[in-house]
mmCIF file of C-alpha atoms in Angstrom:
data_model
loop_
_atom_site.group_PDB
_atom_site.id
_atom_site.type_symbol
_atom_site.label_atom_id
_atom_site.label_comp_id
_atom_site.label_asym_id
_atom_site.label_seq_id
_atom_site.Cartn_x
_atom_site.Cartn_y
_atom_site.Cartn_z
ATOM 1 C CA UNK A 258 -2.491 -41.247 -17.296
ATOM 2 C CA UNK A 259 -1.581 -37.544 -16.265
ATOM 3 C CA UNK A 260 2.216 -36.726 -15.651
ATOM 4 C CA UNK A 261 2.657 -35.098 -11.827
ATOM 5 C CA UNK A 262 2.440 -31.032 -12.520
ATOM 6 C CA UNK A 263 5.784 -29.224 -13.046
ATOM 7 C CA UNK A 264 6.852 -26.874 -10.207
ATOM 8 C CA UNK A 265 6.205 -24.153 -12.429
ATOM 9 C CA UNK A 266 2.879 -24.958 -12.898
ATOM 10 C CA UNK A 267 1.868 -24.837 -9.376
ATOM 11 C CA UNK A 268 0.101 -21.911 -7.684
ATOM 12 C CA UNK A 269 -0.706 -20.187 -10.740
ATOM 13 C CA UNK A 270 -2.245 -17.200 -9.535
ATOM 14 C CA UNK A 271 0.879 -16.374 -7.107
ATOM 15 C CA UNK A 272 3.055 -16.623 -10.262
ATOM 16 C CA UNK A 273 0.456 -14.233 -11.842
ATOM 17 C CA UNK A 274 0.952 -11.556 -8.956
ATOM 18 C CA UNK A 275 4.453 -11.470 -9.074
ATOM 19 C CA UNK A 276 4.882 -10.933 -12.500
ATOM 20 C CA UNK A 277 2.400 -7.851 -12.390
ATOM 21 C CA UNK A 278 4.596 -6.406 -9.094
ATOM 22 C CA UNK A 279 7.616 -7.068 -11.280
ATOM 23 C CA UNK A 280 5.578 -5.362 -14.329
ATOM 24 C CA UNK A 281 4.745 -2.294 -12.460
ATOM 25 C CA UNK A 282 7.685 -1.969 -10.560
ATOM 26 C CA UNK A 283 9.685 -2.187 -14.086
ATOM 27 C CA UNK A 284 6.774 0.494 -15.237
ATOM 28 C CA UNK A 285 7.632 3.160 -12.387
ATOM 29 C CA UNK A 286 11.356 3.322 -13.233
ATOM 30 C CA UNK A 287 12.160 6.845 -14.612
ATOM 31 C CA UNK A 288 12.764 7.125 -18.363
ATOM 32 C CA UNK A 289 16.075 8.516 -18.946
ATOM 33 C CA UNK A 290 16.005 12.617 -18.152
ATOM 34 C CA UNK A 291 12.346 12.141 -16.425
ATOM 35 C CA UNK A 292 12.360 12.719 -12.549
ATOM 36 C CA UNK A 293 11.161 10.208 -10.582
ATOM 37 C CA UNK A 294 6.990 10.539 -9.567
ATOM 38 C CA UNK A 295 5.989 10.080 -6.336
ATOM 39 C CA UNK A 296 3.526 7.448 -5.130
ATOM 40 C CA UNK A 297 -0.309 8.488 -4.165
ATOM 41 C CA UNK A 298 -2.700 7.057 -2.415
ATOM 42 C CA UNK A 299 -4.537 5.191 -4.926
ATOM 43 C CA UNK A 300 -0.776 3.280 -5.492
ATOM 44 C CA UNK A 301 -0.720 2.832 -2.140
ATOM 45 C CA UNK A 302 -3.639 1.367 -1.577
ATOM 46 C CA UNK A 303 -3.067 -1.029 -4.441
ATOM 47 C CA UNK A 304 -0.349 -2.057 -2.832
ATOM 48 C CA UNK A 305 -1.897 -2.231 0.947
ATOM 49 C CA UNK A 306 -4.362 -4.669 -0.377
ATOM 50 C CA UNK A 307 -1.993 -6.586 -2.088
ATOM 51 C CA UNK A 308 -0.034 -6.643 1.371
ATOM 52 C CA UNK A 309 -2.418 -8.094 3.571
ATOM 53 C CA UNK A 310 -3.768 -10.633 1.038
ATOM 54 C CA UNK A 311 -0.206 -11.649 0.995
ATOM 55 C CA UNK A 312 -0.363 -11.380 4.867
ATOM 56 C CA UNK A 313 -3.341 -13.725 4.987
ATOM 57 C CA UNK A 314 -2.162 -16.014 3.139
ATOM 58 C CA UNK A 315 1.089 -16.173 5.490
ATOM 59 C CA UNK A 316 -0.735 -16.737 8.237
ATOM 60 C CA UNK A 317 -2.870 -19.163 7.123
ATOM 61 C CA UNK A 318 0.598 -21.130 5.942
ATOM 62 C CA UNK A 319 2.227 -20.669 9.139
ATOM 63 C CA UNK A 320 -0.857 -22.152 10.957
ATOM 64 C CA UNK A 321 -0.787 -25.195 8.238
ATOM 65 C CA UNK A 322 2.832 -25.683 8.524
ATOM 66 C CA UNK A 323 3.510 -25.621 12.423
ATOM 67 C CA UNK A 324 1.887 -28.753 13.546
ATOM 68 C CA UNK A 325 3.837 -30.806 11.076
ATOM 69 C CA UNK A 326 6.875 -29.155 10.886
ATOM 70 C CA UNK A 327 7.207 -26.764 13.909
ATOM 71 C CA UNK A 328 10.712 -24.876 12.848
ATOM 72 C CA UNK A 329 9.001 -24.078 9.576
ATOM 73 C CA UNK A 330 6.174 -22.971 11.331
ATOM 74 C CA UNK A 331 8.157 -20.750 13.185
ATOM 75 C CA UNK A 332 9.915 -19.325 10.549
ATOM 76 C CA UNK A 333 6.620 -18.285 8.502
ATOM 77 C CA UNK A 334 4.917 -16.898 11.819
ATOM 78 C CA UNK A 335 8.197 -14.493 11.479
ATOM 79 C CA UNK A 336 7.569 -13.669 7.883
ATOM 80 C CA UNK A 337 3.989 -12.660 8.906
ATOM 81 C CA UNK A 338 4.998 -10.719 11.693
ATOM 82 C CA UNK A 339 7.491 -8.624 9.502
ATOM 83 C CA UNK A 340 4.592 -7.931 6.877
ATOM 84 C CA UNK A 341 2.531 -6.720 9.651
ATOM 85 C CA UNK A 342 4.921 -4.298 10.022
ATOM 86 C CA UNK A 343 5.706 -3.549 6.265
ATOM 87 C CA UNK A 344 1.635 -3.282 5.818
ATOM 88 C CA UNK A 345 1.707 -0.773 8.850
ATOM 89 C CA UNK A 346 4.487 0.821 7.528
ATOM 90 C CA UNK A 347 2.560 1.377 4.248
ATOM 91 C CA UNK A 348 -0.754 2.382 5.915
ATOM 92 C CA UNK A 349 1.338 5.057 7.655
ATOM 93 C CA UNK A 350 2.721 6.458 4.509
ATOM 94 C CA UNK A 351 -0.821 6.395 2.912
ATOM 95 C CA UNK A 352 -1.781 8.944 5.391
ATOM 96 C CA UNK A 353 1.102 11.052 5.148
ATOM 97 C CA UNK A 354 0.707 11.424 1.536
ATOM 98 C CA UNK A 355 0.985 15.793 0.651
ATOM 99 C CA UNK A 356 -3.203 16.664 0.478
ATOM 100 C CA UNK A 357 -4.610 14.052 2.439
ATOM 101 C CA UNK A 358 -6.228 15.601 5.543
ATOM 102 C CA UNK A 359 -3.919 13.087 7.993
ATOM 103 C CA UNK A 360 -0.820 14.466 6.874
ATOM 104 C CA UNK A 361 -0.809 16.894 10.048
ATOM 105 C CA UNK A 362 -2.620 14.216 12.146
ATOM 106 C CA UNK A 363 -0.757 11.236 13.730
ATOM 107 C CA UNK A 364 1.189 9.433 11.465
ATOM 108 C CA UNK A 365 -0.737 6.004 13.540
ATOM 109 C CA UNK A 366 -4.293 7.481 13.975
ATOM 110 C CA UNK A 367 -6.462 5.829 11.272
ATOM 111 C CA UNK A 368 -9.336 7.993 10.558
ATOM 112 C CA UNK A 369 -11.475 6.614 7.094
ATOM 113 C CA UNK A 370 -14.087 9.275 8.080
ATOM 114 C CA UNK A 371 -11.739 12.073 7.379
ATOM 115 C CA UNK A 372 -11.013 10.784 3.581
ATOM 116 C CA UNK A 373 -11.450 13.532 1.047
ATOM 117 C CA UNK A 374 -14.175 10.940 -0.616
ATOM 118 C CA UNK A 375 -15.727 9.819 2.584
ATOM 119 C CA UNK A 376 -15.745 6.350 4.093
ATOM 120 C CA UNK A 377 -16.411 4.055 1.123
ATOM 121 C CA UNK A 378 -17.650 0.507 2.007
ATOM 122 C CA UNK A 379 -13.889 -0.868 1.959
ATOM 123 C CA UNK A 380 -11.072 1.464 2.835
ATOM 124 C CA UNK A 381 -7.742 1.133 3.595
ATOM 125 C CA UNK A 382 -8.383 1.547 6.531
ATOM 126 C CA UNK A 383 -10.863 -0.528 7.187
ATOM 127 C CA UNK A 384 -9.051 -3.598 5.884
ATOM 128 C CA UNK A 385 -5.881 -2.161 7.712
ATOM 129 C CA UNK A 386 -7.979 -2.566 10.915
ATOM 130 C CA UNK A 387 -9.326 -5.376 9.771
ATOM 131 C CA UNK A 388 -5.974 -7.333 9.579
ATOM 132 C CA UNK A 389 -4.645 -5.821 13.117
ATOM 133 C CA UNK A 390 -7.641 -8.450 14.521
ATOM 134 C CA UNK A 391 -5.256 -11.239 13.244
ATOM 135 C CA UNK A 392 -2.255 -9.600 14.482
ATOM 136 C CA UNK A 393 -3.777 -9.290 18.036
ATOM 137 C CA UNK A 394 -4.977 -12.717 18.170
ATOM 138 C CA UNK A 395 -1.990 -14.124 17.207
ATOM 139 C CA UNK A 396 1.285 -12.057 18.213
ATOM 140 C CA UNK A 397 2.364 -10.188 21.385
ATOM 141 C CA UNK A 398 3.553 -6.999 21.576
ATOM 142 C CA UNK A 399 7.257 -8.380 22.075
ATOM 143 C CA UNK A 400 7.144 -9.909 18.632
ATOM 144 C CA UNK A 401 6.178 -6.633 16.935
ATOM 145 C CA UNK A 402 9.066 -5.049 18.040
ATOM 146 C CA UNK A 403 11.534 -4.580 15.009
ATOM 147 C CA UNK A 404 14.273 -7.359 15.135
ATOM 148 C CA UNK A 405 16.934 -8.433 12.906
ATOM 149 C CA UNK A 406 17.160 -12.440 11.912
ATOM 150 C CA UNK A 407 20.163 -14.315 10.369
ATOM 151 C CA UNK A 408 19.806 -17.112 7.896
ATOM 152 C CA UNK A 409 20.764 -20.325 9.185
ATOM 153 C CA UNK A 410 21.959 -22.460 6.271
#
């Protein structure tokens, strides 16, 4: 006879992730006298991937949820909409990073070809584009458009 798993026990590999975000955020605090270092784009990227597997997932959650419990639903399709932008918002910073060749072009224009190493097979733009399919598919322009929520409880 097995005993029903603890809560804790559940989704192990989502427990893993956030302990390694809360590891490297912990790891990029400043020692005391040492000035802060910037990001790069090989931090970024980390965390761009990271982003729209989390995004994935959310949308894949919201689409689960919504027949059975619609308000849910609802509330996840929101959660995915706002990491749209936050993965946007990091795919935009990626290019403005100082010696990048996009830091004087458009802060939107997504150009892998112009990537000091060339276009490897995966790139973050590449999966950034990939993701915007999703986004198109499945939210209007209306929803994109930056909005502030208020807990209901």
């Amino acid at each position: 006879m097995t005993s029903p798993p603890r809560p804790d026990d559940a989704h192990p590999y989502l427990r893993a992730a956030s302990a390694g975000i809360r590891h490297h955020t912990r790891t990029l605090a400043p020692s005391d006298g040492d000035l802060p270092q910037p990001g790069d784009r090989v931090h970024l990227d980390a965390l761009h991937a990271h982003l729209t597997a989390l995004f994935q997932l959310l949308d894949r959650l919201a689409g689960r949820t919504r027949p059975s419990h619609p308000a849910a639903g609802r509330h996840l399709a929101t959660a995915h909409t706002h990491l749209w932008q936050v993965t946007s918002e990091v795919h935009a910073a990626f290019h403005l990073l100082p010696g990048t060749p996009q830091a004087d072009a458009e802060p939107r224009a997504c150009h892998p070809e112009r990537l000091p190493e060339g276009p490897p097979v995966l790139t973050i733009c590449q999966r950034h584009l990939s993701a915007g399919h999703t986004v198109r598919r499945k939210t209007t322009p209306t929803d994109l458009r930056p909005h502030t929520t208020t807990c209901v409880r």
